[in-house]
Tab-separated table of C-alpha atoms in Angstrom:
chain	number	residue	atom	x	y	z
A	1	MET	CA	9.461	17.256	1.009
A	2	ASN	CA	5.710	17.519	0.756
A	3	ASP	CA	3.982	20.407	2.554
A	4	SER	CA	1.963	18.793	5.352
A	5	THR	CA	-0.784	21.390	4.816
A	6	LEU	CA	-1.356	20.025	1.298
A	7	PRO	CA	-2.557	16.545	0.328
A	8	LEU	CA	0.105	14.120	-0.826
A	9	LEU	CA	-2.331	12.411	-3.202
A	10	SER	CA	-5.403	14.007	-4.780
A	11	ILE	CA	-8.049	12.044	-6.667
A	12	ARG	CA	-10.359	14.328	-8.656
A	13	ASN	CA	-13.553	13.188	-10.440
A	14	VAL	CA	-11.950	9.918	-11.497
A	15	ARG	CA	-14.070	7.652	-13.656
A	16	LYS	CA	-13.262	4.210	-15.059
A	17	GLY	CA	-15.418	1.809	-17.029
A	18	PHE	CA	-14.850	-1.665	-18.448
A	19	GLY	CA	-17.175	-2.316	-21.354
A	20	GLY	CA	-20.642	-1.450	-20.113
A	21	LEU	CA	-19.672	-1.637	-16.434
A	22	MET	CA	-18.776	1.571	-14.565
A	23	ALA	CA	-16.128	0.436	-12.061
A	24	LEU	CA	-15.568	3.932	-10.608
A	25	SER	CA	-17.806	6.945	-10.996
A	26	ASP	CA	-16.504	10.471	-10.281
A	27	ILE	CA	-14.372	9.572	-7.255
A	28	THR	CA	-12.806	12.498	-5.387
A	29	PHE	CA	-10.788	12.425	-2.161
A	30	ASP	CA	-7.400	13.400	-0.703
A	31	VAL	CA	-4.702	11.441	1.098
A	32	TRP	CA	-2.837	13.506	3.678
A	33	PRO	CA	0.860	13.210	4.581
A	34	GLY	CA	1.703	11.036	7.573
A	35	LYS	CA	-1.820	9.607	7.819
A	36	VAL	CA	-3.458	6.260	7.193
A	37	THR	CA	-6.376	6.467	4.779
A	38	ALA	CA	-8.523	3.345	4.461
A	39	VAL	CA	-10.721	2.552	1.468
A	40	ILE	CA	-13.500	0.120	2.324
A	41	GLY	CA	-16.483	-1.359	0.542
A	42	PRO	CA	-17.934	-4.701	-0.525
A	43	ASN	CA	-16.400	-6.855	-3.228
A	44	GLY	CA	-16.860	-5.183	-6.596
A	45	ALA	CA	-16.948	-1.681	-5.101
A	46	GLY	CA	-13.960	-0.564	-7.204
A	47	LYS	CA	-11.214	-0.585	-4.579
A	48	THR	CA	-8.587	-2.526	-6.531
A	49	THR	CA	-9.468	-0.604	-9.702
A	50	LEU	CA	-8.705	2.572	-7.753
A	51	PHE	CA	-5.273	1.212	-6.781
A	52	ASN	CA	-4.609	0.229	-10.395
A	53	LEU	CA	-5.416	3.772	-11.542
A	54	ILE	CA	-3.174	5.374	-8.911
A	55	THR	CA	-0.249	3.129	-9.851
A	56	GLY	CA	-0.716	3.465	-13.612
A	57	TYR	CA	-1.783	-0.106	-14.417
A	58	HIS	CA	-5.079	1.275	-15.726
A	59	LYS	CA	-5.783	4.707	-17.196
A	60	ALA	CA	-8.783	6.735	-16.074
A	61	ASP	CA	-11.498	7.540	-18.596
A	62	HIS	CA	-12.005	10.897	-16.911
A	63	GLY	CA	-10.559	12.923	-14.054
A	64	GLU	CA	-7.112	13.616	-12.650
A	65	ILE	CA	-4.705	12.121	-10.129
A	66	HIS	CA	-2.052	14.362	-8.554
A	67	PHE	CA	0.858	13.209	-6.391
A	68	ASN	CA	3.048	15.651	-4.510
A	69	GLY	CA	1.570	18.463	-6.579
A	70	GLU	CA	2.233	16.769	-9.930
A	71	ARG	CA	-0.301	15.159	-12.239
A	72	ILE	CA	0.548	11.471	-12.676
A	73	ASP	CA	-2.449	9.782	-14.336
A	74	ALA	CA	-0.783	9.742	-17.769
A	75	LEU	CA	2.469	8.186	-16.498
A	76	ALA	CA	3.591	4.569	-16.846
A	77	PRO	CA	3.710	2.346	-13.734
A	78	PHE	CA	7.526	2.445	-13.512
A	79	GLN	CA	7.468	6.265	-13.661
A	80	ILE	CA	4.899	6.440	-10.876
A	81	ALA	CA	6.904	3.981	-8.757
A	82	ALA	CA	10.033	6.096	-9.270
A	83	LYS	CA	8.176	9.091	-7.833
A	84	GLY	CA	7.598	7.197	-4.588
A	85	ILE	CA	4.281	5.315	-4.887
A	86	VAL	CA	4.798	1.655	-4.003
A	87	ARG	CA	2.129	-1.024	-3.575
A	88	THR	CA	1.534	-4.524	-2.345
A	89	PHE	CA	-1.010	-6.787	-3.999
A	90	GLN	CA	-4.155	-8.595	-2.904
A	91	ASN	CA	-2.592	-11.804	-4.208
A	92	LEU	CA	0.941	-12.410	-2.982
A	93	GLN	CA	3.680	-11.321	-5.394
A	94	ILE	CA	6.938	-12.743	-4.080
A	95	PHE	CA	9.849	-14.495	-5.778
A	96	ASN	CA	9.609	-18.019	-4.393
A	97	ASN	CA	13.010	-19.193	-5.612
A	98	MET	CA	14.887	-16.238	-4.127
A	99	SER	CA	15.917	-15.933	-0.509
A	100	VAL	CA	13.988	-13.703	1.853
A	101	LEU	CA	16.809	-11.127	1.758
A	102	GLU	CA	17.041	-11.250	-2.038
A	103	ASN	CA	13.303	-10.556	-2.307
A	104	VAL	CA	13.653	-7.399	-0.255
A	105	THR	CA	16.822	-6.331	-2.081
A	106	VAL	CA	14.779	-6.314	-5.314
A	107	GLY	CA	12.697	-3.536	-3.778
A	108	ALA	CA	15.807	-1.695	-2.603
A	109	HIS	CA	17.160	-1.645	-6.161
A	110	LEU	CA	14.456	0.879	-7.072
A	111	GLN	CA	16.641	3.333	-5.142
A	112	GLY	CA	19.840	2.301	-6.912
A	113	LYS	CA	21.912	4.937	-8.694
A	114	SER	CA	24.485	2.824	-10.540
A	115	GLY	CA	23.776	2.160	-14.191
A	116	TRP	CA	23.726	-1.294	-15.766
A	117	LEU	CA	27.235	-0.865	-17.155
A	118	ALA	CA	28.719	-0.131	-13.731
A	119	ALA	CA	26.820	-3.074	-12.274
A	120	ALA	CA	27.954	-5.407	-15.066
A	121	PHE	CA	31.626	-4.524	-14.557
A	122	ARG	CA	31.313	-4.537	-10.763
A	123	THR	CA	32.889	-1.126	-10.334
A	124	PRO	CA	33.778	-0.035	-6.780
A	125	ALA	CA	30.807	2.323	-6.756
A	126	ALA	CA	28.453	-0.448	-7.854
A	127	ARG	CA	29.809	-2.860	-5.234
A	128	ARG	CA	29.464	-0.216	-2.516
A	129	GLU	CA	25.914	0.519	-3.571
A	130	GLU	CA	25.054	-3.184	-3.545
A	131	ARG	CA	26.303	-3.466	0.044
A	132	GLU	CA	24.249	-0.421	1.045
A	133	LEU	CA	21.101	-1.799	-0.588
A	134	ARG	CA	21.493	-5.158	1.133
A	135	GLU	CA	21.945	-3.387	4.462
A	136	MET	CA	18.775	-1.396	3.792
A	137	ALA	CA	16.992	-4.656	2.973
A	138	ARG	CA	18.142	-6.154	6.284
A	139	ARG	CA	16.773	-3.142	8.182
A	140	CYS	CA	13.418	-3.614	6.469
A	141	LEU	CA	13.402	-7.284	7.489
A	142	GLU	CA	14.016	-6.186	11.083
A	143	LEU	CA	10.947	-3.939	10.868
A	144	VAL	CA	8.756	-6.942	10.100
A	145	ASN	CA	10.592	-9.350	12.443
A	146	LEU	CA	12.006	-11.496	9.648
A	147	GLU	CA	15.719	-10.814	10.124
A	148	GLY	CA	16.205	-14.377	11.383
A	149	ARG	CA	14.863	-15.792	8.106
A	150	ALA	CA	16.987	-13.639	5.765
A	151	ASP	CA	18.822	-16.539	4.113
A	152	ASP	CA	15.840	-18.891	3.901
A	153	PRO	CA	14.032	-19.403	0.584
A	154	ALA	CA	10.944	-17.209	0.428
A	155	HIS	CA	8.690	-20.173	-0.316
A	156	SER	CA	9.606	-21.726	3.041
A	157	LEU	CA	7.905	-18.926	4.994
A	158	PRO	CA	4.372	-19.490	6.290
A	159	TYR	CA	1.693	-17.416	4.608
A	160	GLY	CA	1.562	-14.661	7.244
A	161	GLN	CA	5.313	-14.110	7.058
A	162	GLN	CA	5.146	-14.018	3.262
A	163	ARG	CA	2.671	-11.144	3.645
A	164	MET	CA	5.154	-9.344	5.867
A	165	LEU	CA	7.937	-10.081	3.380
A	166	GLU	CA	5.984	-8.337	0.640
A	167	ILE	CA	5.557	-5.282	2.862
A	168	ALA	CA	9.294	-5.313	3.695
A	169	ARG	CA	10.127	-5.337	-0.023
A	170	ALA	CA	7.810	-2.380	-0.592
A	171	LEU	CA	9.430	-0.495	2.301
A	172	ALA	CA	12.890	-1.140	0.839
A	173	ALA	CA	11.881	1.035	-2.118
A	174	ARG	CA	11.578	3.970	0.330
A	175	PRO	CA	8.026	4.918	-0.636
A	176	LYS	CA	6.541	8.328	-0.030
A	177	LEU	CA	3.125	6.684	-0.326
A	178	LEU	CA	2.596	3.004	0.508
A	179	LEU	CA	-0.487	1.298	-0.942
A	180	LEU	CA	-1.544	-1.856	0.910
A	181	ASP	CA	-4.149	-4.008	-0.868
A	182	GLU	CA	-5.900	-6.194	1.733
A	183	PRO	CA	-2.759	-6.883	3.774
A	184	ALA	CA	-4.706	-8.730	6.488
A	185	ALA	CA	-6.309	-11.220	4.085
A	186	GLY	CA	-5.716	-14.750	5.341
A	187	LEU	CA	-3.905	-13.669	8.515
A	188	SER	CA	-4.589	-15.066	11.966
A	189	ARG	CA	-5.731	-12.709	14.708
A	190	GLU	CA	-2.209	-12.679	16.177
A	191	GLU	CA	-0.705	-11.889	12.760
A	192	THR	CA	-3.279	-9.154	12.206
A	193	MET	CA	-2.338	-7.575	15.536
A	194	ALA	CA	1.315	-7.577	14.439
A	195	LEU	CA	0.266	-5.927	11.164
A	196	ASP	CA	-1.713	-3.317	13.120
A	197	ASP	CA	1.391	-2.553	15.186
A	198	LEU	CA	3.604	-2.314	12.093
A	199	ILE	CA	1.286	0.081	10.255
A	200	CYS	CA	0.989	2.307	13.324
A	201	ARG	CA	4.791	2.401	13.697
A	202	LEU	CA	5.222	3.299	10.024
A	203	ARG	CA	2.634	6.055	10.301
A	204	ASP	CA	4.243	7.404	13.468
A	205	ASP	CA	7.554	7.519	11.565
A	206	GLY	CA	5.883	9.763	8.976
A	207	LEU	CA	4.976	7.325	6.213
A	208	THR	CA	1.723	7.979	4.345
A	209	ILE	CA	-0.385	4.855	3.827
A	210	LEU	CA	-3.415	4.165	1.640
A	211	LEU	CA	-5.074	0.923	2.646
A	212	VAL	CA	-7.762	-1.309	1.149
A	213	GLU	CA	-9.024	-3.664	3.809
A	214	HIS	CA	-12.082	-5.724	4.817
A	215	ASP	CA	-11.077	-6.270	8.448
A	216	MET	CA	-13.090	-3.617	10.288
A	217	ASP	CA	-11.281	-4.160	13.571
A	218	LEU	CA	-8.001	-3.339	11.846
A	219	VAL	CA	-9.450	-0.349	9.981
A	220	MET	CA	-10.976	1.127	13.134
A	221	GLY	CA	-7.703	0.780	14.997
A	222	ILE	CA	-5.350	2.406	12.493
A	223	ALA	CA	-7.202	4.663	10.037
A	224	ASN	CA	-7.161	8.437	10.353
A	225	GLN	CA	-9.770	8.747	7.623
A	226	ILE	CA	-11.982	6.304	5.750
A	227	VAL	CA	-13.378	6.453	2.218
A	228	VAL	CA	-16.367	4.181	1.548
A	229	LEU	CA	-17.070	2.909	-1.972
A	230	HIS	CA	-20.258	1.181	-3.084
A	231	TYR	CA	-20.843	0.000	-6.651
A	232	GLY	CA	-18.123	2.344	-7.891
A	233	SER	CA	-19.387	5.458	-6.112
A	234	LYS	CA	-18.133	7.174	-2.977
A	235	ILE	CA	-20.935	7.161	-0.431
A	236	ALA	CA	-19.031	8.483	2.596
A	237	GLU	CA	-15.727	9.937	3.741
A	238	GLY	CA	-14.463	11.017	7.138
A	239	SER	CA	-13.041	9.883	10.446
A	240	PRO	CA	-13.764	6.343	11.648
A	241	ALA	CA	-16.319	7.725	14.099
A	242	ALA	CA	-18.090	9.772	11.418
A	243	VAL	CA	-18.210	6.895	8.960
A	244	GLN	CA	-19.314	4.515	11.698
A	245	ALA	CA	-22.321	6.741	12.411
A	246	ASN	CA	-23.292	7.234	8.747
A	247	PRO	CA	-26.618	5.447	8.119
A	248	ASP	CA	-25.929	5.086	4.386
A	249	VAL	CA	-22.693	3.243	5.141
A	250	ILE	CA	-24.323	0.941	7.675
A	251	GLN	CA	-27.167	0.118	5.298
A	252	ALA	CA	-24.937	-0.398	2.263
A	253	TYR	CA	-22.047	-2.283	3.745
A	254	LEU	CA	-20.996	-2.372	7.343
A	255	GLY	CA	-23.848	-3.915	9.310
A	256	THR	CA	-22.777	-6.536	11.786
A	257	ASP	CA	-19.080	-6.233	10.897
A	258	TRP	CA	-19.125	-2.588	11.900
A	259	GLU	CA	-21.168	-3.249	15.028
A	260	ARG	CA	-18.544	-5.783	16.125
A	261	ALA	CA	-15.767	-3.242	15.508
A	262	GLU	CA	-17.730	-0.619	17.451
A	263	ASN	CA	-18.079	-2.952	20.407
A	264	ASN	CA	-14.382	-3.809	20.334
A	265	HIS	CA	-13.178	-0.222	20.073
A	266	GLY	CA	-15.824	1.609	22.094
């Protein structure tokens, strides 16, 4: 178990360029256990690139990424996922032709112990594990209020519930760190409130969450700390109140969106 006095994730002087464009320039910050850290910034600020570096889909040109005290920036995505970093995507990534339950069970299989041979021959241990994983998947569906749709095809869910399904599948992998890439995109206000409640419950249960999000009302309500990116550089970091009061942040990005969040949250 991670020491709560040490960061779970450490980003140190990370730099990433694509051709002549510097997507991220010397980014440094920590993500603390049991907290929600939000990364905000305008389109093109480097937020998704940052997620891709953390999860191994891109490799940094410079700098280091440490998770649970171990350097991970040279590892493959499947190795990083096995260590407990699980993400959702800005664009939905669900299996439309599978049932809702089957989608979540795919995530649960990341925790499976039986080898392919045992699974192929349906050994008692493999069958028992399959039952346990499906039960875990059902519990994750309960968390996102989708237990009543377990047997429905995933494509039959409305968009907001498909978003929740993707989060349930990520939770089934039992992450130590959950990365949410714009989870509120396209959601109604009611759906966003349900997402707010879910993230707060997960945090209160001890899950560490790193969030990229444009919805300032949501960010203000759930984030313990905020990192602000602008044209690939970090221009601010701190509590919501500290970032809210930062004149560089207001000038570069927040403006009226932040003023609306301030009015809503006092």
